[in-house]
Short mmCIF file of N, CA and C in Angstrom, two decimals:
data_model
loop_
_atom_site.label_atom_id
_atom_site.label_comp_id
_atom_site.label_asym_id
_atom_site.label_seq_id
_atom_site.Cartn_x
_atom_site.Cartn_y
_atom_site.Cartn_z
N MET G 26 -130.16 -144.56 181.73
CA MET G 26 -129.42 -142.97 181.93
C MET G 26 -129.15 -143.13 180.08
N THR G 27 -129.53 -142.01 179.75
CA THR G 27 -129.49 -141.56 178.23
C THR G 27 -128.18 -141.73 177.76
N ALA G 28 -127.59 -141.58 176.28
CA ALA G 28 -126.34 -141.11 176.09
C ALA G 28 -125.98 -139.83 176.47
N ARG G 29 -126.98 -138.63 176.11
CA ARG G 29 -126.96 -137.61 176.51
C ARG G 29 -126.26 -137.26 178.02
N GLU G 30 -126.77 -138.03 179.05
CA GLU G 30 -126.24 -138.09 180.35
C GLU G 30 -124.82 -138.71 180.59
N ARG G 31 -124.80 -139.74 179.61
CA ARG G 31 -123.46 -140.54 179.87
C ARG G 31 -122.68 -139.45 179.36
N LEU G 32 -122.79 -138.81 178.26
CA LEU G 32 -121.71 -137.99 178.00
C LEU G 32 -121.64 -136.67 178.50
N ARG G 33 -122.35 -136.34 179.17
CA ARG G 33 -122.11 -135.14 180.20
C ARG G 33 -120.82 -134.88 180.25
N ASP G 34 -119.78 -135.62 180.93
CA ASP G 34 -118.55 -135.26 181.31
C ASP G 34 -117.67 -134.86 180.07
N TYR G 35 -118.01 -135.82 178.85
CA TYR G 35 -117.33 -135.64 177.82
C TYR G 35 -117.73 -134.04 177.44
N HIS G 36 -118.92 -133.95 177.52
CA HIS G 36 -119.46 -132.00 176.84
C HIS G 36 -118.51 -130.93 177.55
N ALA G 37 -118.63 -131.30 179.09
CA ALA G 37 -118.31 -130.38 179.93
C ALA G 37 -116.57 -130.14 179.55
N LYS G 38 -115.81 -131.05 179.22
CA LYS G 38 -114.38 -130.87 179.29
C LYS G 38 -114.41 -130.24 177.79
N ARG G 39 -114.94 -129.97 176.72
CA ARG G 39 -114.77 -129.48 175.35
C ARG G 39 -115.47 -128.02 175.11
N ASP G 40 -114.42 -127.44 174.36
CA ASP G 40 -115.33 -126.30 173.70
C ASP G 40 -115.49 -126.29 172.03
N PHE G 41 -116.79 -126.99 171.84
CA PHE G 41 -116.72 -127.30 170.22
C PHE G 41 -116.74 -126.50 169.34
N GLY G 42 -116.59 -125.11 169.85
CA GLY G 42 -116.32 -124.03 168.74
C GLY G 42 -115.03 -123.98 168.65
N ARG G 43 -113.94 -124.66 169.50
CA ARG G 43 -112.61 -124.72 169.10
C ARG G 43 -111.95 -125.95 168.48
N THR G 44 -112.56 -127.11 169.12
CA THR G 44 -112.30 -128.64 168.51
C THR G 44 -112.92 -129.10 167.62
N GLY G 45 -112.32 -130.03 166.95
CA GLY G 45 -113.19 -130.54 165.77
C GLY G 45 -113.55 -132.21 166.38
N GLU G 46 -113.52 -132.26 167.66
CA GLU G 46 -114.11 -133.61 168.02
C GLU G 46 -115.43 -133.89 167.80
N PRO G 47 -116.32 -134.88 167.61
CA PRO G 47 -117.76 -134.69 167.59
C PRO G 47 -118.47 -134.65 168.62
N ARG G 48 -119.54 -134.10 168.73
CA ARG G 48 -120.38 -133.93 169.56
C ARG G 48 -120.88 -135.02 170.22
N GLY G 49 -121.52 -135.75 169.13
CA GLY G 49 -122.31 -136.95 169.64
C GLY G 49 -123.87 -136.71 169.51
N ARG G 50 -124.00 -136.80 168.16
CA ARG G 50 -125.19 -136.38 167.91
C ARG G 50 -126.03 -137.72 167.75
N GLY G 51 -125.76 -138.96 168.10
CA GLY G 51 -126.53 -140.23 168.19
C GLY G 51 -126.07 -140.84 166.65
N ALA G 52 -124.93 -141.46 166.88
CA ALA G 52 -124.79 -142.38 165.69
C ALA G 52 -125.68 -143.51 165.72
N ALA G 53 -125.64 -144.04 164.43
CA ALA G 53 -126.57 -145.67 164.42
C ALA G 53 -125.47 -146.61 165.45
N VAL G 54 -126.69 -147.38 166.22
CA VAL G 54 -125.64 -148.37 166.79
C VAL G 54 -126.14 -149.59 165.91
N GLY G 55 -124.98 -150.40 165.67
CA GLY G 55 -124.98 -151.57 164.64
C GLY G 55 -125.14 -152.89 165.43
N ASP G 56 -125.42 -153.91 164.61
CA ASP G 56 -125.55 -155.36 165.19
C ASP G 56 -124.44 -155.76 166.03
N GLU G 57 -123.13 -155.61 165.84
CA GLU G 57 -122.27 -155.90 166.55
C GLU G 57 -121.31 -154.71 166.93
N PRO G 58 -120.97 -154.70 168.34
CA PRO G 58 -120.34 -153.90 169.26
C PRO G 58 -119.10 -153.50 168.51
N ARG G 59 -118.69 -152.07 168.31
CA ARG G 59 -117.67 -151.81 168.13
C ARG G 59 -116.20 -151.43 168.95
N PHE G 60 -115.16 -151.40 168.25
CA PHE G 60 -113.88 -150.94 169.36
C PHE G 60 -113.30 -150.06 168.48
N VAL G 61 -112.32 -149.13 169.35
CA VAL G 61 -111.24 -148.38 168.27
C VAL G 61 -110.04 -148.33 169.48
N VAL G 62 -108.81 -148.33 168.87
CA VAL G 62 -107.79 -147.84 169.57
C VAL G 62 -107.09 -146.68 168.86
N GLN G 63 -106.96 -145.51 169.60
CA GLN G 63 -106.31 -144.29 168.85
C GLN G 63 -105.04 -144.21 169.84
N ILE G 64 -104.04 -143.63 168.73
CA ILE G 64 -102.87 -143.16 169.45
C ILE G 64 -103.06 -141.28 169.70
N HIS G 65 -102.62 -141.21 170.93
CA HIS G 65 -102.98 -139.56 171.26
C HIS G 65 -101.72 -138.90 171.85
N ASP G 66 -101.19 -138.18 170.99
CA ASP G 66 -99.77 -137.50 171.37
C ASP G 66 -100.33 -136.20 172.23
N ALA G 67 -100.62 -136.16 173.40
CA ALA G 67 -101.30 -134.82 174.26
C ALA G 67 -100.13 -134.85 174.82
N SER G 68 -100.40 -134.34 176.37
CA SER G 68 -99.31 -133.92 177.25
C SER G 68 -98.49 -135.21 177.68
N THR G 69 -98.78 -136.55 177.69
CA THR G 69 -98.16 -137.75 177.40
C THR G 69 -98.55 -138.41 176.14
N LEU G 70 -97.76 -139.14 175.49
CA LEU G 70 -98.15 -140.10 174.55
C LEU G 70 -98.83 -141.22 174.86
N HIS G 71 -99.76 -141.57 174.75
CA HIS G 71 -100.46 -142.83 175.10
C HIS G 71 -101.58 -143.46 174.02
N PHE G 72 -102.07 -144.60 174.37
CA PHE G 72 -103.20 -145.11 173.42
C PHE G 72 -104.78 -145.29 174.08
N ASP G 73 -105.81 -144.54 173.42
CA ASP G 73 -107.15 -144.77 173.81
C ASP G 73 -107.72 -145.86 173.67
N PHE G 74 -108.28 -146.59 174.63
CA PHE G 74 -109.04 -147.92 174.03
C PHE G 74 -110.32 -147.77 174.49
N ARG G 75 -111.08 -148.01 173.37
CA ARG G 75 -112.57 -147.57 173.40
C ARG G 75 -113.36 -148.84 173.02
N LEU G 76 -114.64 -149.34 173.80
CA LEU G 76 -115.34 -150.38 173.48
C LEU G 76 -116.86 -149.86 173.55
N GLN G 77 -117.29 -150.05 172.51
CA GLN G 77 -118.97 -149.73 172.43
C GLN G 77 -119.75 -150.33 173.29
N VAL G 78 -120.55 -149.92 174.65
CA VAL G 78 -121.21 -150.32 175.09
C VAL G 78 -122.62 -149.55 175.28
N GLY G 79 -123.74 -150.22 174.46
CA GLY G 79 -124.76 -149.77 174.41
C GLY G 79 -124.61 -148.13 173.31
N ASP G 80 -124.90 -147.07 173.42
CA ASP G 80 -124.87 -145.81 172.56
C ASP G 80 -123.49 -145.23 172.77
N VAL G 81 -122.51 -145.46 173.62
CA VAL G 81 -121.49 -144.80 174.02
C VAL G 81 -120.27 -145.73 173.96
N LEU G 82 -118.89 -144.95 173.87
CA LEU G 82 -117.78 -145.69 174.08
C LEU G 82 -117.22 -145.69 175.49
N LYS G 83 -117.25 -146.79 176.03
CA LYS G 83 -116.22 -146.77 177.25
C LYS G 83 -115.09 -146.84 176.98
N SER G 84 -114.45 -145.98 177.61
CA SER G 84 -112.81 -145.43 177.11
C SER G 84 -111.96 -145.52 178.49
N TRP G 85 -110.93 -146.11 178.17
CA TRP G 85 -109.61 -146.12 178.86
C TRP G 85 -108.32 -145.55 178.32
N SER G 86 -107.52 -145.08 179.04
CA SER G 86 -106.02 -144.49 178.44
C SER G 86 -105.21 -145.41 179.11
N VAL G 87 -104.28 -145.85 178.10
CA VAL G 87 -103.54 -147.19 178.06
C VAL G 87 -101.84 -146.83 177.76
N PRO G 88 -101.11 -146.28 178.87
CA PRO G 88 -100.13 -145.63 178.38
C PRO G 88 -99.28 -146.49 177.45
N LYS G 89 -98.80 -147.55 177.57
CA LYS G 89 -98.14 -148.41 176.66
C LYS G 89 -98.90 -149.03 175.45
N GLY G 90 -99.95 -149.07 175.68
CA GLY G 90 -101.01 -149.43 174.45
C GLY G 90 -100.97 -150.97 174.46
N PRO G 91 -102.05 -151.65 173.53
CA PRO G 91 -102.56 -153.07 173.87
C PRO G 91 -101.41 -153.79 173.17
N SER G 92 -101.33 -155.28 174.08
CA SER G 92 -100.18 -156.17 173.42
C SER G 92 -100.55 -157.36 172.88
N GLY G 93 -100.03 -157.80 172.20
CA GLY G 93 -100.63 -159.51 171.89
C GLY G 93 -100.00 -160.32 172.38
N ASP G 94 -99.24 -159.85 173.51
CA ASP G 94 -98.64 -161.02 173.84
C ASP G 94 -99.09 -161.22 175.77
N PRO G 95 -99.76 -162.44 175.87
CA PRO G 95 -100.76 -162.53 177.44
C PRO G 95 -99.52 -162.42 178.36
N ARG G 96 -98.48 -162.13 178.40
CA ARG G 96 -97.29 -162.14 179.61
C ARG G 96 -97.17 -160.40 179.71
N ASP G 97 -97.59 -159.80 178.86
CA ASP G 97 -97.98 -158.28 179.31
C ASP G 97 -99.23 -157.61 179.88
N LYS G 98 -99.09 -157.38 181.09
CA LYS G 98 -100.42 -156.51 181.59
C LYS G 98 -99.91 -155.12 181.40
N ARG G 99 -101.10 -154.57 180.72
CA ARG G 99 -101.07 -153.30 180.45
C ARG G 99 -102.01 -152.43 181.41
N LEU G 100 -101.71 -151.37 182.03
CA LEU G 100 -102.46 -150.45 182.91
C LEU G 100 -103.40 -149.72 182.00
N ALA G 101 -104.51 -149.60 182.43
CA ALA G 101 -105.89 -148.83 181.80
C ALA G 101 -106.46 -148.17 182.58
N VAL G 102 -106.31 -146.61 182.28
CA VAL G 102 -107.17 -145.90 183.56
C VAL G 102 -108.41 -144.96 182.91
N PRO G 103 -109.56 -145.52 183.50
CA PRO G 103 -110.85 -145.21 182.60
C PRO G 103 -110.85 -143.50 182.54
N THR G 104 -111.17 -143.23 181.64
CA THR G 104 -111.42 -141.86 181.06
C THR G 104 -113.19 -141.71 180.75
N GLU G 105 -113.74 -140.54 180.63
CA GLU G 105 -115.08 -140.59 180.24
C GLU G 105 -115.53 -141.02 179.17
N ASP G 106 -116.87 -141.24 179.00
CA ASP G 106 -117.43 -142.11 177.84
C ASP G 106 -117.07 -141.05 176.60
N HIS G 107 -117.11 -141.43 175.53
CA HIS G 107 -117.16 -140.91 174.26
C HIS G 107 -118.20 -141.49 173.28
N PRO G 108 -118.71 -140.24 172.35
CA PRO G 108 -119.96 -140.68 171.55
C PRO G 108 -119.26 -141.80 170.55
N LEU G 109 -120.14 -142.46 170.06
CA LEU G 109 -119.96 -143.45 168.84
C LEU G 109 -119.04 -142.94 167.92
N GLU G 110 -119.48 -141.60 167.62
CA GLU G 110 -118.97 -141.39 166.29
C GLU G 110 -117.33 -140.95 166.50
N TYR G 111 -116.84 -141.10 167.77
CA TYR G 111 -114.94 -140.73 168.39
C TYR G 111 -114.41 -142.23 167.70
N GLU G 112 -115.00 -143.35 167.34
CA GLU G 112 -114.48 -144.19 166.32
C GLU G 112 -113.82 -143.69 165.22
N GLU G 113 -114.34 -142.80 164.52
CA GLU G 113 -113.73 -142.46 163.36
C GLU G 113 -112.89 -141.03 163.58
N TYR G 114 -112.60 -140.51 164.64
CA TYR G 114 -111.72 -139.23 165.06
C TYR G 114 -110.87 -139.57 164.57
N GLU G 115 -110.18 -138.28 163.87
CA GLU G 115 -108.42 -138.17 163.64
C GLU G 115 -108.25 -136.79 163.29
N GLY G 116 -107.43 -136.47 164.02
CA GLY G 116 -106.68 -134.99 164.16
C GLY G 116 -106.26 -134.09 164.72
N VAL G 117 -106.26 -133.06 164.91
CA VAL G 117 -105.55 -132.28 166.41
C VAL G 117 -106.46 -131.65 166.86
N ILE G 118 -106.36 -131.85 168.23
CA ILE G 118 -107.17 -131.31 169.20
C ILE G 118 -106.37 -129.86 169.70
N PRO G 119 -106.73 -128.52 169.56
CA PRO G 119 -106.10 -127.52 170.10
C PRO G 119 -105.44 -127.35 171.07
N ALA G 120 -104.44 -126.74 171.09
CA ALA G 120 -103.40 -126.70 172.61
C ALA G 120 -104.54 -125.86 173.54
N GLY G 121 -104.28 -126.10 174.53
CA GLY G 121 -105.37 -125.42 175.62
C GLY G 121 -106.29 -126.22 175.70
N GLU G 122 -107.04 -126.77 174.63
CA GLU G 122 -108.13 -127.79 175.10
C GLU G 122 -107.89 -128.84 175.80
N TYR G 123 -108.78 -129.38 176.50
CA TYR G 123 -108.93 -130.24 177.15
C TYR G 123 -108.19 -131.87 176.20
N GLY G 124 -107.20 -132.53 176.28
CA GLY G 124 -106.67 -133.47 175.56
C GLY G 124 -105.97 -133.05 174.27
N GLY G 125 -105.35 -131.77 174.21
CA GLY G 125 -104.84 -130.89 173.38
C GLY G 125 -103.59 -131.90 172.60
N GLY G 126 -103.63 -132.05 171.63
CA GLY G 126 -102.50 -132.82 171.11
C GLY G 126 -103.25 -133.52 169.71
N THR G 127 -102.34 -134.46 168.86
CA THR G 127 -102.84 -135.14 167.85
C THR G 127 -103.10 -136.75 168.00
N VAL G 128 -104.41 -137.08 167.37
CA VAL G 128 -105.13 -138.19 167.50
C VAL G 128 -105.04 -138.93 166.00
N ILE G 129 -104.67 -140.41 165.86
CA ILE G 129 -105.03 -141.19 164.78
C ILE G 129 -105.56 -142.38 165.20
N VAL G 130 -106.22 -143.27 164.18
CA VAL G 130 -107.18 -144.51 164.73
C VAL G 130 -106.02 -145.43 164.44
N TRP G 131 -105.37 -146.23 165.27
CA TRP G 131 -104.52 -146.88 165.11
C TRP G 131 -105.11 -148.68 164.78
N ASP G 132 -106.10 -148.72 165.76
CA ASP G 132 -107.04 -149.88 164.81
C ASP G 132 -108.50 -149.92 165.30
N HIS G 133 -109.22 -150.62 164.48
CA HIS G 133 -110.78 -150.57 165.21
C HIS G 133 -111.52 -151.89 164.49
N GLY G 134 -112.48 -152.14 164.50
CA GLY G 134 -113.17 -153.30 164.18
C GLY G 134 -114.30 -153.33 165.21
N THR G 135 -114.68 -155.01 165.45
CA THR G 135 -115.70 -155.14 166.22
C THR G 135 -115.55 -156.17 167.33
N PHE G 136 -116.17 -156.24 168.31
CA PHE G 136 -116.01 -157.24 169.18
C PHE G 136 -116.80 -158.03 169.62
N GLU G 137 -116.77 -159.30 170.23
CA GLU G 137 -117.59 -160.20 171.05
C GLU G 137 -117.65 -160.08 172.21
N PRO G 138 -118.43 -159.74 173.29
CA PRO G 138 -118.69 -160.18 174.45
C PRO G 138 -118.49 -161.28 174.81
N LEU G 139 -117.63 -162.06 175.95
CA LEU G 139 -117.51 -163.43 176.48
C LEU G 139 -118.06 -163.55 177.95
N SER G 140 -118.27 -162.47 178.68
CA SER G 140 -118.37 -162.48 180.08
C SER G 140 -119.28 -163.52 180.09
N HIS G 141 -118.99 -164.46 181.22
CA HIS G 141 -120.25 -165.44 181.61
C HIS G 141 -119.96 -165.33 183.44
N ASP G 142 -121.18 -166.01 183.87
CA ASP G 142 -120.92 -166.06 185.51
C ASP G 142 -120.31 -167.59 185.62
N ARG G 143 -120.37 -167.83 186.84
CA ARG G 143 -119.80 -169.19 187.47
C ARG G 143 -120.27 -170.14 186.98
N LYS G 144 -121.87 -170.33 186.55
CA LYS G 144 -122.28 -171.52 185.79
C LYS G 144 -122.14 -171.70 184.24
N GLY G 145 -121.44 -170.32 183.95
CA GLY G 145 -121.20 -170.50 182.26
C GLY G 145 -122.28 -169.93 181.74
N ARG G 146 -123.09 -169.04 182.16
CA ARG G 146 -124.21 -168.38 181.53
C ARG G 146 -123.69 -167.03 181.00
N PRO G 147 -123.91 -166.67 179.79
CA PRO G 147 -123.60 -165.26 179.49
C PRO G 147 -124.07 -164.06 180.43
N VAL G 148 -123.40 -162.89 180.56
CA VAL G 148 -123.50 -161.87 181.10
C VAL G 148 -123.75 -160.71 180.71
N ASP G 149 -124.68 -159.72 180.88
CA ASP G 149 -124.60 -158.39 180.10
C ASP G 149 -123.16 -157.94 180.27
N PHE G 150 -122.93 -157.28 178.90
CA PHE G 150 -121.52 -157.07 178.65
C PHE G 150 -121.04 -155.43 180.16
N ALA G 151 -122.04 -154.86 179.69
CA ALA G 151 -122.03 -153.21 180.91
C ALA G 151 -122.37 -154.10 182.37
N GLU G 152 -122.77 -155.12 182.47
CA GLU G 152 -123.00 -155.23 183.80
C GLU G 152 -121.45 -156.15 184.23
N SER G 153 -121.11 -156.70 183.20
CA SER G 153 -119.35 -157.59 183.67
C SER G 153 -118.39 -156.40 183.94
N LEU G 154 -118.61 -155.23 183.03
CA LEU G 154 -117.91 -154.11 183.61
C LEU G 154 -117.94 -153.45 184.69
N ASP G 155 -119.58 -153.24 185.02
CA ASP G 155 -119.97 -152.60 186.20
C ASP G 155 -118.91 -153.60 187.63
N HIS G 156 -118.82 -154.85 186.98
CA HIS G 156 -118.54 -155.78 188.48
C HIS G 156 -116.71 -155.88 188.41
N GLY G 157 -116.43 -155.25 187.31
CA GLY G 157 -115.02 -155.09 187.40
C GLY G 157 -114.03 -156.19 186.35
N HIS G 158 -114.72 -156.94 185.69
CA HIS G 158 -113.89 -158.16 184.97
C HIS G 158 -114.89 -158.55 183.66
N ALA G 159 -114.13 -157.98 182.76
CA ALA G 159 -114.85 -158.19 181.18
C ALA G 159 -114.06 -159.08 180.20
N THR G 160 -114.52 -159.92 179.54
CA THR G 160 -113.60 -160.85 179.03
C THR G 160 -114.29 -160.29 177.11
N PHE G 161 -113.43 -160.46 176.18
CA PHE G 161 -114.33 -159.79 174.82
C PHE G 161 -113.38 -160.55 173.92
N ARG G 162 -113.56 -160.67 172.67
CA ARG G 162 -112.79 -161.26 171.48
C ARG G 162 -112.81 -159.97 170.38
N LEU G 163 -111.34 -159.71 170.25
CA LEU G 163 -111.33 -158.63 169.41
C LEU G 163 -111.45 -158.93 168.02
N HIS G 164 -111.96 -158.39 166.65
CA HIS G 164 -111.99 -158.59 165.29
C HIS G 164 -111.26 -157.33 164.50
N GLY G 165 -110.22 -157.16 164.80
CA GLY G 165 -109.69 -155.55 164.20
C GLY G 165 -108.73 -155.86 163.35
N GLU G 166 -108.01 -154.93 162.86
CA GLU G 166 -107.04 -155.16 161.78
C GLU G 166 -106.01 -155.31 162.27
N LYS G 167 -105.54 -154.85 163.40
CA LYS G 167 -104.19 -155.28 164.24
C LYS G 167 -104.49 -156.26 165.44
N LEU G 168 -105.71 -155.69 165.83
CA LEU G 168 -105.94 -156.91 167.32
C LEU G 168 -106.85 -157.61 167.08
N ARG G 169 -106.52 -158.94 167.45
CA ARG G 169 -107.45 -160.19 167.18
C ARG G 169 -107.25 -160.73 168.46
N GLY G 170 -108.38 -161.57 168.40
CA GLY G 170 -108.42 -162.58 169.65
C GLY G 170 -109.04 -161.91 171.39
N GLU G 171 -108.80 -163.04 172.00
CA GLU G 171 -109.51 -162.70 173.42
C GLU G 171 -108.64 -161.70 174.33
N TYR G 172 -109.35 -160.79 174.82
CA TYR G 172 -108.76 -159.97 175.66
C TYR G 172 -109.48 -159.74 176.87
N ALA G 173 -108.84 -159.29 178.26
CA ALA G 173 -109.93 -159.38 179.31
C ALA G 173 -109.52 -157.69 179.95
N LEU G 174 -110.30 -157.00 180.40
CA LEU G 174 -109.86 -155.85 181.37
C LEU G 174 -110.56 -156.39 183.05
N THR G 175 -109.73 -155.93 183.69
CA THR G 175 -110.17 -156.27 185.34
C THR G 175 -109.63 -155.13 186.00
N ARG G 176 -110.75 -154.80 186.64
CA ARG G 176 -110.37 -153.71 187.58
C ARG G 176 -109.57 -154.07 189.05
N PHE G 177 -108.42 -153.45 189.05
CA PHE G 177 -107.63 -154.01 190.43
C PHE G 177 -107.69 -152.85 191.54
N ARG G 178 -108.36 -151.19 191.03
CA ARG G 178 -108.51 -150.26 192.21
C ARG G 178 -109.69 -149.61 191.74
N THR G 179 -110.50 -149.27 192.94
CA THR G 179 -111.66 -148.43 192.86
C THR G 179 -111.23 -147.07 193.06
N GLY G 180 -112.34 -146.36 193.25
CA GLY G 180 -112.13 -144.79 193.91
C GLY G 180 -111.58 -143.74 192.85
N LYS G 181 -111.09 -142.85 193.60
CA LYS G 181 -110.46 -141.66 192.66
C LYS G 181 -109.20 -142.51 192.08
N ASP G 182 -108.87 -142.91 192.18
CA ASP G 182 -107.37 -143.53 191.45
C ASP G 182 -107.86 -144.96 190.72
N GLU G 183 -109.20 -145.03 190.63
CA GLU G 183 -109.65 -146.35 189.83
C GLU G 183 -108.65 -146.61 188.28
N SER G 184 -108.33 -147.83 188.68
CA SER G 184 -107.08 -148.60 187.63
C SER G 184 -107.63 -149.87 187.23
N TRP G 185 -107.28 -150.29 185.98
CA TRP G 185 -107.70 -151.82 185.32
C TRP G 185 -106.37 -152.46 184.73
N LEU G 186 -106.54 -153.78 184.30
CA LEU G 186 -105.34 -154.33 183.51
C LEU G 186 -106.14 -154.53 182.55
N LEU G 187 -105.25 -154.47 181.09
CA LEU G 187 -105.74 -154.68 179.83
C LEU G 187 -104.92 -156.04 179.53
N VAL G 188 -105.43 -157.38 179.29
CA VAL G 188 -104.36 -158.33 179.05
C VAL G 188 -105.24 -159.11 178.10
N LYS G 189 -103.84 -159.66 177.24
CA LYS G 189 -104.23 -160.69 176.13
C LYS G 189 -104.65 -162.17 176.91
N GLY G 190 -105.66 -162.78 176.16
CA GLY G 190 -105.72 -164.03 176.76
C GLY G 190 -104.86 -165.12 176.14
N SER G 191 -104.51 -165.89 177.01
CA SER G 191 -103.60 -166.98 176.90
C SER G 191 -104.04 -168.09 175.71
N ALA G 192 -105.16 -168.42 175.73
CA ALA G 192 -105.71 -169.48 174.63
C ALA G 192 -105.47 -169.14 173.61
N ASP G 193 -104.94 -167.98 173.05
CA ASP G 193 -104.79 -167.34 171.60
C ASP G 193 -103.36 -167.80 171.36
N HIS G 194 -103.43 -168.15 169.91
CA HIS G 194 -101.86 -168.22 169.53
C HIS G 194 -101.16 -166.50 169.92
N ALA G 195 -100.63 -166.37 170.45
CA ALA G 195 -99.73 -164.84 171.01
C ALA G 195 -98.93 -164.54 170.00
N ARG G 196 -99.14 -163.16 169.74
CA ARG G 196 -97.84 -162.85 168.86
C ARG G 196 -96.66 -162.11 169.89
N ARG G 197 -95.48 -162.63 169.85
CA ARG G 197 -94.86 -162.43 171.06
C ARG G 197 -94.12 -161.30 170.75
N GLN G 198 -94.76 -159.98 170.45
CA GLN G 198 -94.42 -158.85 170.30
C GLN G 198 -95.24 -157.86 171.15
N GLY G 199 -94.42 -156.63 171.55
CA GLY G 199 -95.27 -155.57 172.42
C GLY G 199 -95.99 -154.85 171.13
N THR G 200 -96.43 -153.33 171.68
CA THR G 200 -96.98 -152.50 170.41
C THR G 200 -95.86 -151.85 169.67
N PRO G 201 -96.04 -151.46 168.67
CA PRO G 201 -95.17 -150.96 167.61
C PRO G 201 -95.12 -149.42 168.15
N ASP G 202 -93.84 -149.08 167.81
CA ASP G 202 -93.36 -147.67 168.10
C ASP G 202 -94.48 -146.53 167.87
N PRO G 203 -95.44 -145.84 168.84
CA PRO G 203 -96.35 -145.06 168.14
C PRO G 203 -96.23 -143.93 167.44
N ARG G 204 -94.78 -143.31 167.50
CA ARG G 204 -94.42 -142.54 166.45
C ARG G 204 -94.39 -142.93 165.05
N ARG G 205 -94.02 -143.99 164.91
CA ARG G 205 -93.94 -144.53 163.69
C ARG G 205 -95.16 -145.48 163.15
N ALA G 206 -96.06 -145.39 164.04
CA ALA G 206 -97.54 -146.17 163.36
C ALA G 206 -98.10 -145.63 162.47
N ARG G 207 -98.80 -146.01 161.71
CA ARG G 207 -99.72 -145.40 160.63
C ARG G 207 -101.36 -145.89 160.87
N SER G 208 -102.12 -144.62 160.68
CA SER G 208 -103.74 -144.96 160.99
C SER G 208 -103.99 -145.87 160.06
N VAL G 209 -105.00 -146.70 160.69
CA VAL G 209 -106.09 -147.34 159.68
C VAL G 209 -106.83 -146.78 158.71
N HIS G 210 -107.02 -145.61 159.15
CA HIS G 210 -108.15 -144.57 158.20
C HIS G 210 -107.39 -144.02 156.84
N SER G 211 -106.22 -143.39 157.33
CA SER G 211 -105.71 -142.39 156.59
C SER G 211 -104.31 -143.13 156.07
N GLY G 212 -103.59 -144.31 156.93
CA GLY G 212 -102.33 -144.34 156.39
C GLY G 212 -101.40 -143.34 156.79
N ARG G 213 -101.96 -142.38 157.70
CA ARG G 213 -100.70 -141.13 158.11
C ARG G 213 -100.39 -141.39 159.58
N THR G 214 -99.06 -141.13 159.66
CA THR G 214 -98.56 -140.99 161.21
C THR G 214 -99.21 -139.77 161.80
N LEU G 215 -98.70 -139.62 163.25
CA LEU G 215 -99.02 -138.84 164.11
C LEU G 215 -98.62 -137.42 163.66
N ALA G 216 -97.17 -137.59 163.29
CA ALA G 216 -96.58 -136.40 162.41
C ALA G 216 -97.13 -135.68 161.11
N GLN G 217 -97.48 -136.73 160.40
CA GLN G 217 -98.37 -136.48 159.21
C GLN G 217 -99.56 -135.40 159.39
N VAL G 218 -100.32 -136.04 160.35
CA VAL G 218 -101.49 -135.68 160.69
C VAL G 218 -101.27 -134.34 161.34
N ALA G 219 -100.45 -134.14 162.44
CA ALA G 219 -100.16 -132.78 163.02
C ALA G 219 -99.88 -131.86 161.79
N GLY G 220 -98.90 -132.14 160.76
CA GLY G 220 -98.52 -131.45 159.74
C GLY G 220 -99.43 -130.66 158.71
N ASN G 221 -100.58 -131.33 158.84
CA ASN G 221 -101.90 -131.00 157.90
C ASN G 221 -103.01 -130.24 158.90
N SER G 222 -102.35 -129.92 160.08
CA SER G 222 -103.52 -129.06 160.58
C SER G 222 -103.49 -127.95 160.31
#
């Protein structure tokens, strides 16, 4: 399947004449896969967690955001694949558009796929996600260490859990207040980005 086919849902939900979101014209794929966590103040305030898988960003909405504490199991609801260029996106999606609201880049960086089979052999990352469990190590400005995504419900209400690995030294704290959080790109808060639109 091509990136264009994987982005069909993304394109169908957006009017690019109104929104400044990237169309997805084919960003270069680097040596190390990328991740981004965005704070999105839409109909509900939430975090969007995105992992590069091939030429798209697989995406989940995480209402409470990722945690550095292995005791926190965070709900992660899958959304449509996004283009690689979305890693850089920060701005205001106009009211009335899908996802209307303000977006900032809370964290970004690279990640290492860590998934393996029962014999300890590496498993393709896309395949591990298809099977419903993927482990990876994040190398971000704020998030570091091992995490896992595990699907616990399939079908129309597909749901996953995002959990920090217990082997790492845990930061015994949750995610900061998203309204006060600052972008790793611009240093601005949600209110500051919204005010400059």
